[in-house]
């Protein structure tokens, strides 16, 4: 129970102090602005497409950058470059968390916006597919970080 409470606290701490809170506010604001399922779904697709595009571009950049910098020892002149690569890995994790945190308000608001069961379940399956994609992208990012010699450092 303590672990679950600490995870909830960590989740709300992330929502309060990072830009993911802006995404949640944007989603809820779009619900009150559109009130019709079709434009709301287009907006939802656009949000996930932009976040996915940002993660894809960042992942390609991190891959090239970490390969170029390589493994660096402490105190070497390339240490600043290695710190920048670690920041990029951390930014990738934040983008994945932003995608994950965007699924929760979309799931909650789907109870209010969809009238039929089929539309609700199709939407829920889409959100589940997004979460599965985030899981595999996170695993790929972790493996890349370990393979390039950056381990579990994170900033």
Coordinates of C-alpha atoms in Angstrom, one line a residue:
X1 CA 0.0 0.0 0.0
X2 CA 2.9 2.4 0.7
X3 CA 4.3 1.7 -2.7
X4 CA 1.0 2.5 -4.3
X5 CA 0.7 5.7 -2.3
X6 CA 4.2 6.8 -3.3
X7 CA 3.4 6.1 -7.0
X8 CA 0.3 8.3 -6.7
X9 CA 2.3 11.0 -5.0
X10 CA 5.0 10.8 -7.7
X11 CA 2.3 11.0 -10.4
X12 CA 0.7 14.1 -8.9
X13 CA 4.1 15.7 -8.3
X14 CA 4.8 15.3 -12.0
X15 CA 1.5 16.8 -12.9
X16 CA 2.1 19.8 -10.7
X17 CA 5.6 20.7 -11.8
X18 CA 6.1 19.7 -15.4
X19 CA 4.5 20.7 -18.7
X20 CA 2.3 17.5 -18.7
X21 CA -0.1 19.6 -16.6
X22 CA -0.5 21.9 -19.5
X23 CA -1.4 19.0 -21.7
X24 CA -4.1 17.9 -19.3
X25 CA -5.5 21.4 -19.1
X26 CA -5.5 21.6 -22.9
X27 CA -7.4 18.3 -23.1
X28 CA -10.0 19.3 -20.6
X29 CA -10.4 22.7 -22.3
X30 CA -10.9 21.1 -25.7
X31 CA -13.7 19.0 -24.2
X32 CA -15.5 22.1 -23.1
X33 CA -14.8 23.9 -26.3
X34 CA -15.8 21.2 -28.8
X35 CA -18.6 19.3 -27.0
X36 CA -19.0 17.2 -30.2
X37 CA -17.2 13.8 -30.5
X38 CA -15.8 14.2 -34.0
X39 CA -13.7 17.4 -33.6
X40 CA -12.7 16.2 -30.1
X41 CA -11.4 13.0 -31.6
X42 CA -9.5 14.9 -34.3
X43 CA -8.0 17.1 -31.6
X44 CA -7.1 13.9 -29.6
X45 CA -5.4 12.4 -32.6
X46 CA -3.5 15.6 -33.2
X47 CA -2.3 15.7 -29.6
X48 CA -1.0 12.1 -29.7
X49 CA 0.4 12.7 -33.2
X50 CA 2.4 15.7 -32.1
X51 CA 3.7 14.0 -29.0
X52 CA 4.6 10.9 -30.9
X53 CA 6.4 12.9 -33.6
X54 CA 8.3 14.8 -30.9
X55 CA 9.4 11.5 -29.3
X56 CA 10.4 10.0 -32.6
X57 CA 12.5 13.0 -33.6
X58 CA 14.1 13.0 -30.1
X59 CA 14.7 9.3 -30.2
X60 CA 16.5 9.6 -33.5
X61 CA 18.6 12.5 -32.2
X62 CA 19.4 10.7 -29.0
X63 CA 20.5 7.6 -30.9
X64 CA 22.9 9.6 -33.2
X65 CA 24.2 11.8 -30.3
X66 CA 24.8 8.9 -27.9
X67 CA 26.6 7.0 -30.7
X68 CA 28.8 10.1 -31.5
X69 CA 29.7 10.8 -27.9
X70 CA 30.2 7.3 -26.7
X71 CA 31.2 6.3 -23.2
X72 CA 32.9 9.0 -21.3
X73 CA 34.9 8.8 -18.0
X74 CA 34.5 11.4 -15.2
X75 CA 36.6 14.4 -15.5
X76 CA 37.2 14.1 -19.3
X77 CA 36.6 17.0 -21.7
X78 CA 33.6 15.2 -23.2
X79 CA 31.8 15.0 -19.9
X80 CA 29.6 18.0 -20.8
X81 CA 28.5 16.2 -24.0
X82 CA 27.7 13.1 -22.1
X83 CA 25.6 15.1 -19.6
X84 CA 23.7 16.5 -22.6
X85 CA 23.0 13.0 -23.8
X86 CA 21.8 12.1 -20.4
X87 CA 19.5 15.1 -20.4
X88 CA 18.1 14.0 -23.8
X89 CA 17.4 10.5 -22.4
X90 CA 15.6 12.1 -19.5
X91 CA 13.6 14.3 -21.9
X92 CA 12.6 11.2 -23.8
X93 CA 11.3 9.7 -20.6
X94 CA 9.4 12.9 -19.9
X95 CA 7.8 12.8 -23.3
X96 CA 6.7 9.2 -22.8
X97 CA 5.2 10.3 -19.4
X98 CA 3.4 13.1 -21.2
X99 CA 1.8 10.7 -23.6
X100 CA 0.9 8.4 -20.7
X101 CA -0.6 11.2 -18.7
X102 CA -2.6 12.4 -21.7
X103 CA -4.4 9.1 -21.9
X104 CA -6.0 9.4 -18.5
X105 CA -8.1 12.5 -19.1
X106 CA -9.1 11.2 -22.5
X107 CA -10.3 8.0 -20.9
X108 CA -12.3 9.9 -18.2
X109 CA -13.8 12.4 -20.7
X110 CA -14.8 9.6 -23.0
X111 CA -17.4 8.6 -20.5
X112 CA -19.1 11.9 -21.0
X113 CA -18.6 12.4 -24.7
X114 CA -19.6 9.0 -26.2
X115 CA -23.2 7.9 -26.3
X116 CA -22.8 4.4 -27.7
X117 CA -20.9 1.4 -26.4
X118 CA -19.1 0.7 -29.6
X119 CA -17.6 4.1 -29.9
X120 CA -16.5 4.1 -26.2
X121 CA -14.9 0.7 -26.5
X122 CA -13.1 1.5 -29.8
X123 CA -11.8 4.6 -28.1
X124 CA -10.7 2.6 -25.1
X125 CA -8.9 0.1 -27.3
X126 CA -7.1 3.0 -29.1
X127 CA -6.0 4.4 -25.7
X128 CA -4.8 0.9 -24.6
X129 CA -2.8 0.6 -27.9
X130 CA -1.2 4.0 -27.1
X131 CA -0.2 2.8 -23.7
X132 CA 1.3 -0.4 -25.1
X133 CA 3.2 1.6 -27.6
X134 CA 4.5 3.9 -24.8
X135 CA 5.6 0.8 -22.9
X136 CA 7.6 -0.6 -25.8
X137 CA 9.1 2.8 -26.6
X138 CA 10.2 3.1 -23.0
X139 CA 11.8 -0.3 -23.1
X140 CA 13.6 0.6 -26.3
X141 CA 14.8 3.9 -24.8
X142 CA 16.1 2.0 -21.7
X143 CA 17.9 -0.6 -23.8
X144 CA 19.4 2.1 -25.9
X145 CA 20.6 3.9 -22.8
X146 CA 22.2 0.8 -21.4
X147 CA 23.7 -0.3 -24.8
X148 CA 25.3 3.1 -25.3
X149 CA 26.9 2.9 -21.8
X150 CA 24.7 5.5 -20.0
X151 CA 23.1 3.0 -17.6
X152 CA 20.6 4.2 -15.0
X153 CA 21.8 7.7 -14.4
X154 CA 19.0 10.1 -15.4
X155 CA 19.0 13.7 -14.5

